[in-house]
């Protein structure tokens, strides 16, 4: 990793990814709502932010997303779904990354290895869903997994040495998870190191896949 772009750089995991990538010697460009006014749910904002960038970046990580709209929380039952809240979760977790990925190919090198990682979540796995609930969040992450798969195919047509993957970071100690004290968590710094290790280890043969923080495949 020589030159990295981290999108969502002011978030808990995003900031840790910036620090870890820099520690490993990469020149890092970070984009965020706080630092750059980037709103991933606004196509005009995404266009402005991404078109200002000059690549190539051999590593791009999209570390954006929400658990629920501010003041809300994941639904425990289908009857608790509110259409506006569900739409906001999809806008942040699926449509936003899709808009960002639309700019990724231009920013990747035409030749040589490159990698794009998009933060997803194990709860987005349909095959791994055993307890239900969290309907909007689960569905939005399942949607972004499909977007990643499609992006991998599209990018791979012109950049066969690129790897595009959905990544499950585990449960990380951030403001995102503060309301769930019963979950075993790791620090953002530990999670960032694991994610970069996984992304570094993937080959183009694994592009379009969904991988956990330990490198193991996650079922769709």
Tab-separated table of C-alpha atoms in Angstrom:
chain	number	residue	atom	x	y	z
A	1	UNK	CA	0.000	0.000	0.000
A	2	UNK	CA	1.623	3.207	-1.211
A	3	UNK	CA	-1.247	5.624	-1.672
A	4	UNK	CA	-4.580	5.170	0.089
A	5	UNK	CA	-7.953	6.889	0.010
A	6	UNK	CA	-10.057	6.464	3.151
A	7	UNK	CA	-13.667	7.660	2.844
A	8	UNK	CA	-15.335	8.187	6.195
A	9	UNK	CA	-12.050	9.288	7.733
A	10	UNK	CA	-13.570	11.091	10.712
A	11	UNK	CA	-15.559	8.096	11.965
A	12	UNK	CA	-14.308	5.695	14.624
A	13	UNK	CA	-13.090	2.985	12.268
A	14	UNK	CA	-12.243	5.436	9.483
A	15	UNK	CA	-9.947	7.521	11.678
A	16	UNK	CA	-8.228	4.367	12.905
A	17	UNK	CA	-7.767	3.190	9.310
A	18	UNK	CA	-6.108	6.495	8.440
A	19	UNK	CA	-3.725	6.176	11.375
A	20	UNK	CA	-2.881	2.538	10.682
A	21	UNK	CA	-2.336	3.115	6.960
A	22	UNK	CA	-0.002	6.013	7.739
A	23	UNK	CA	1.840	3.872	10.288
A	24	UNK	CA	2.428	1.350	7.518
A	25	UNK	CA	3.991	4.038	5.347
A	26	UNK	CA	1.121	4.934	3.035
A	27	UNK	CA	0.359	8.440	1.836
A	28	UNK	CA	-3.257	8.822	2.933
A	29	UNK	CA	-6.018	11.045	1.634
A	30	UNK	CA	-9.073	11.146	3.876
A	31	UNK	CA	-12.582	12.295	3.048
A	32	UNK	CA	-15.344	12.820	5.581
A	33	UNK	CA	-18.459	14.766	6.387
A	34	UNK	CA	-16.726	16.549	9.257
A	35	UNK	CA	-13.577	17.509	7.385
A	36	UNK	CA	-14.788	17.921	3.821
A	37	UNK	CA	-18.538	18.309	3.991
A	38	UNK	CA	-18.995	15.007	2.165
A	39	UNK	CA	-22.582	13.787	2.324
A	40	UNK	CA	-22.678	10.307	0.814
A	41	UNK	CA	-26.462	10.504	0.502
A	42	UNK	CA	-26.200	13.552	-1.811
A	43	UNK	CA	-25.033	12.755	-5.367
A	44	UNK	CA	-23.874	16.346	-5.936
A	45	UNK	CA	-21.760	16.255	-2.782
A	46	UNK	CA	-20.212	12.919	-3.797
A	47	UNK	CA	-19.448	14.232	-7.281
A	48	UNK	CA	-17.788	17.367	-5.938
A	49	UNK	CA	-15.634	15.507	-3.442
A	50	UNK	CA	-14.590	12.646	-5.701
A	51	UNK	CA	-13.932	14.734	-8.810
A	52	UNK	CA	-11.458	16.864	-6.856
A	53	UNK	CA	-9.251	13.818	-6.322
A	54	UNK	CA	-6.306	12.816	-8.474
A	55	UNK	CA	-5.297	9.176	-8.403
A	56	UNK	CA	-4.137	6.669	-8.739
A	57	UNK	CA	-4.783	5.180	-5.302
A	58	UNK	CA	-3.723	1.572	-4.932
A	59	UNK	CA	-6.045	1.220	-1.918
A	60	UNK	CA	-9.519	2.700	-1.466
A	61	UNK	CA	-11.625	2.015	1.623
A	62	UNK	CA	-15.228	3.121	2.067
A	63	UNK	CA	-15.854	3.255	5.814
A	64	UNK	CA	-19.180	5.062	5.928
A	65	UNK	CA	-22.557	4.021	7.278
A	66	UNK	CA	-25.165	4.355	10.012
A	67	UNK	CA	-26.889	1.904	12.312
A	68	UNK	CA	-30.059	3.971	12.354
A	69	UNK	CA	-31.028	7.624	11.877
A	70	UNK	CA	-29.968	9.919	14.704
A	71	UNK	CA	-32.178	9.394	17.729
A	72	UNK	CA	-33.432	6.027	16.469
A	73	UNK	CA	-32.314	2.429	16.705
A	74	UNK	CA	-32.532	-0.870	14.840
A	75	UNK	CA	-36.011	-2.390	14.668
A	76	UNK	CA	-36.675	-5.505	16.719
A	77	UNK	CA	-39.773	-6.455	14.704
A	78	UNK	CA	-41.193	-5.913	11.238
A	79	UNK	CA	-44.042	-3.926	12.734
A	80	UNK	CA	-41.553	-1.340	13.987
A	81	UNK	CA	-40.285	-0.427	10.511
A	82	UNK	CA	-40.746	3.238	9.640
A	83	UNK	CA	-40.417	3.840	5.886
A	84	UNK	CA	-38.577	7.159	6.224
A	85	UNK	CA	-36.056	5.701	8.671
A	86	UNK	CA	-35.530	2.645	6.489
A	87	UNK	CA	-34.945	4.874	3.458
A	88	UNK	CA	-32.366	6.903	5.406
A	89	UNK	CA	-30.480	3.741	6.372
A	90	UNK	CA	-30.459	2.533	2.767
A	91	UNK	CA	-29.324	5.946	1.546
A	92	UNK	CA	-26.315	5.918	3.874
A	93	UNK	CA	-25.397	2.227	3.765
A	94	UNK	CA	-26.162	1.157	0.205
A	95	UNK	CA	-26.830	4.079	-2.141
A	96	UNK	CA	-23.952	6.163	-0.752
A	97	UNK	CA	-21.305	3.463	-1.280
A	98	UNK	CA	-22.746	2.817	-4.747
A	99	UNK	CA	-22.264	6.478	-5.664
A	100	UNK	CA	-18.705	6.401	-4.317
A	101	UNK	CA	-17.877	3.187	-6.162
A	102	UNK	CA	-19.024	4.849	-9.350
A	103	UNK	CA	-15.907	7.040	-9.093
A	104	UNK	CA	-13.534	4.326	-7.894
A	105	UNK	CA	-12.446	2.918	-11.230
A	106	UNK	CA	-11.099	6.276	-12.416
A	107	UNK	CA	-9.028	6.562	-9.244
A	108	UNK	CA	-7.432	3.097	-9.448
A	109	UNK	CA	-4.226	2.354	-11.385
A	110	UNK	CA	-4.733	0.821	-14.806
A	111	UNK	CA	-1.995	-1.725	-14.164
A	112	UNK	CA	-0.669	-3.405	-11.044
A	113	UNK	CA	-2.391	-4.618	-7.905
A	114	UNK	CA	-5.048	-2.445	-6.283
A	115	UNK	CA	-7.739	-3.039	-3.690
A	116	UNK	CA	-11.085	-1.530	-2.773
A	117	UNK	CA	-12.671	-2.416	0.566
A	118	UNK	CA	-16.227	-1.495	1.546
A	119	UNK	CA	-17.260	-1.871	5.172
A	120	UNK	CA	-20.251	-4.145	5.459
A	121	UNK	CA	-21.412	-6.231	8.439
A	122	UNK	CA	-21.997	-9.901	9.169
A	123	UNK	CA	-25.627	-9.108	9.949
A	124	UNK	CA	-25.977	-8.332	6.237
A	125	UNK	CA	-25.471	-12.026	5.515
A	126	UNK	CA	-28.775	-13.672	4.577
A	127	UNK	CA	-27.353	-17.140	5.164
A	128	UNK	CA	-26.071	-16.215	8.623
A	129	UNK	CA	-29.311	-14.613	9.826
A	130	UNK	CA	-30.525	-16.779	12.702
A	131	UNK	CA	-32.377	-14.357	14.975
A	132	UNK	CA	-34.073	-11.769	12.729
A	133	UNK	CA	-34.585	-8.159	13.739
A	134	UNK	CA	-32.530	-5.116	12.729
A	135	UNK	CA	-34.400	-5.239	9.434
A	136	UNK	CA	-33.327	-1.951	7.853
A	137	UNK	CA	-29.675	-2.331	8.811
A	138	UNK	CA	-29.514	-5.980	7.747
A	139	UNK	CA	-31.210	-5.304	4.429
A	140	UNK	CA	-29.036	-2.257	3.678
A	141	UNK	CA	-25.878	-4.274	4.272
A	142	UNK	CA	-27.160	-7.132	2.122
A	143	UNK	CA	-27.796	-4.514	-0.564
A	144	UNK	CA	-24.297	-3.052	-0.344
A	145	UNK	CA	-22.848	-6.560	-0.625
A	146	UNK	CA	-24.624	-6.952	-3.963
A	147	UNK	CA	-23.361	-3.531	-5.062
A	148	UNK	CA	-19.799	-4.558	-4.172
A	149	UNK	CA	-20.210	-7.736	-6.191
A	150	UNK	CA	-21.401	-5.788	-9.223
A	151	UNK	CA	-18.638	-3.205	-8.831
A	152	UNK	CA	-16.016	-5.957	-8.725
A	153	UNK	CA	-17.249	-7.325	-12.048
A	154	UNK	CA	-17.405	-3.897	-13.680
A	155	UNK	CA	-14.026	-2.683	-12.416
A	156	UNK	CA	-12.388	-6.002	-13.238
A	157	UNK	CA	-13.180	-5.680	-16.928
A	158	UNK	CA	-10.581	-2.916	-17.341
A	159	UNK	CA	-8.476	-3.476	-14.226
A	160	UNK	CA	-8.015	-7.244	-13.898
A	161	UNK	CA	-5.488	-6.876	-11.082
A	162	UNK	CA	-7.965	-4.994	-8.867
A	163	UNK	CA	-9.675	-6.653	-5.917
A	164	UNK	CA	-12.994	-5.286	-4.651
A	165	UNK	CA	-14.405	-6.758	-1.444
A	166	UNK	CA	-17.014	-6.280	1.271
A	167	UNK	CA	-15.443	-6.410	4.733
A	168	UNK	CA	-16.914	-7.274	8.135
A	169	UNK	CA	-14.879	-5.459	10.813
A	170	UNK	CA	-16.331	-7.249	13.836
A	171	UNK	CA	-17.909	-5.332	16.706
A	172	UNK	CA	-15.757	-2.274	17.259
A	173	UNK	CA	-15.622	0.141	20.192
A	174	UNK	CA	-17.042	3.291	18.620
A	175	UNK	CA	-19.968	5.649	19.176
A	176	UNK	CA	-21.734	3.404	16.650
A	177	UNK	CA	-21.792	0.487	19.141
A	178	UNK	CA	-21.857	2.320	22.489
A	179	UNK	CA	-25.512	1.418	23.068
A	180	UNK	CA	-24.747	-2.310	22.952
A	181	UNK	CA	-22.614	-3.049	26.029
A	182	UNK	CA	-23.298	-6.797	25.937
A	183	UNK	CA	-21.320	-7.338	22.734
A	184	UNK	CA	-17.668	-8.336	22.851
A	185	UNK	CA	-15.747	-5.528	21.161
A	186	UNK	CA	-12.279	-4.704	19.925
A	187	UNK	CA	-10.692	-1.269	19.696
A	188	UNK	CA	-10.914	0.669	16.459
A	189	UNK	CA	-7.113	0.445	16.171
A	190	UNK	CA	-7.166	-3.353	16.369
A	191	UNK	CA	-10.033	-3.530	13.873
A	192	UNK	CA	-8.207	-1.234	11.442
A	193	UNK	CA	-5.084	-3.380	11.514
A	194	UNK	CA	-7.095	-6.522	10.879
A	195	UNK	CA	-9.015	-4.967	7.994
A	196	UNK	CA	-5.867	-3.755	6.275
A	197	UNK	CA	-4.273	-7.186	6.742
A	198	UNK	CA	-7.271	-8.835	5.094
A	199	UNK	CA	-7.373	-6.372	2.221
A	200	UNK	CA	-3.637	-6.826	1.660
A	201	UNK	CA	-4.035	-10.611	1.593
A	202	UNK	CA	-6.819	-10.812	-0.989
A	203	UNK	CA	-6.056	-11.653	-4.604
A	204	UNK	CA	-7.955	-10.731	-7.778
A	205	UNK	CA	-9.319	-14.292	-7.773
A	206	UNK	CA	-11.249	-13.326	-4.615
A	207	UNK	CA	-12.684	-10.094	-5.977
A	208	UNK	CA	-16.359	-9.567	-5.314
A	209	UNK	CA	-16.246	-11.573	-2.086
A	210	UNK	CA	-17.403	-10.895	1.470
A	211	UNK	CA	-14.753	-11.406	4.161
A	212	UNK	CA	-14.546	-11.123	7.935
A	213	UNK	CA	-11.784	-9.401	9.912
A	214	UNK	CA	-9.902	-12.716	10.186
A	215	UNK	CA	-9.915	-13.291	6.442
A	216	UNK	CA	-12.602	-15.982	6.480
A	217	UNK	CA	-15.385	-15.773	3.858
A	218	UNK	CA	-18.805	-14.709	5.128
A	219	UNK	CA	-21.819	-16.440	3.552
A	220	UNK	CA	-24.112	-14.356	1.405
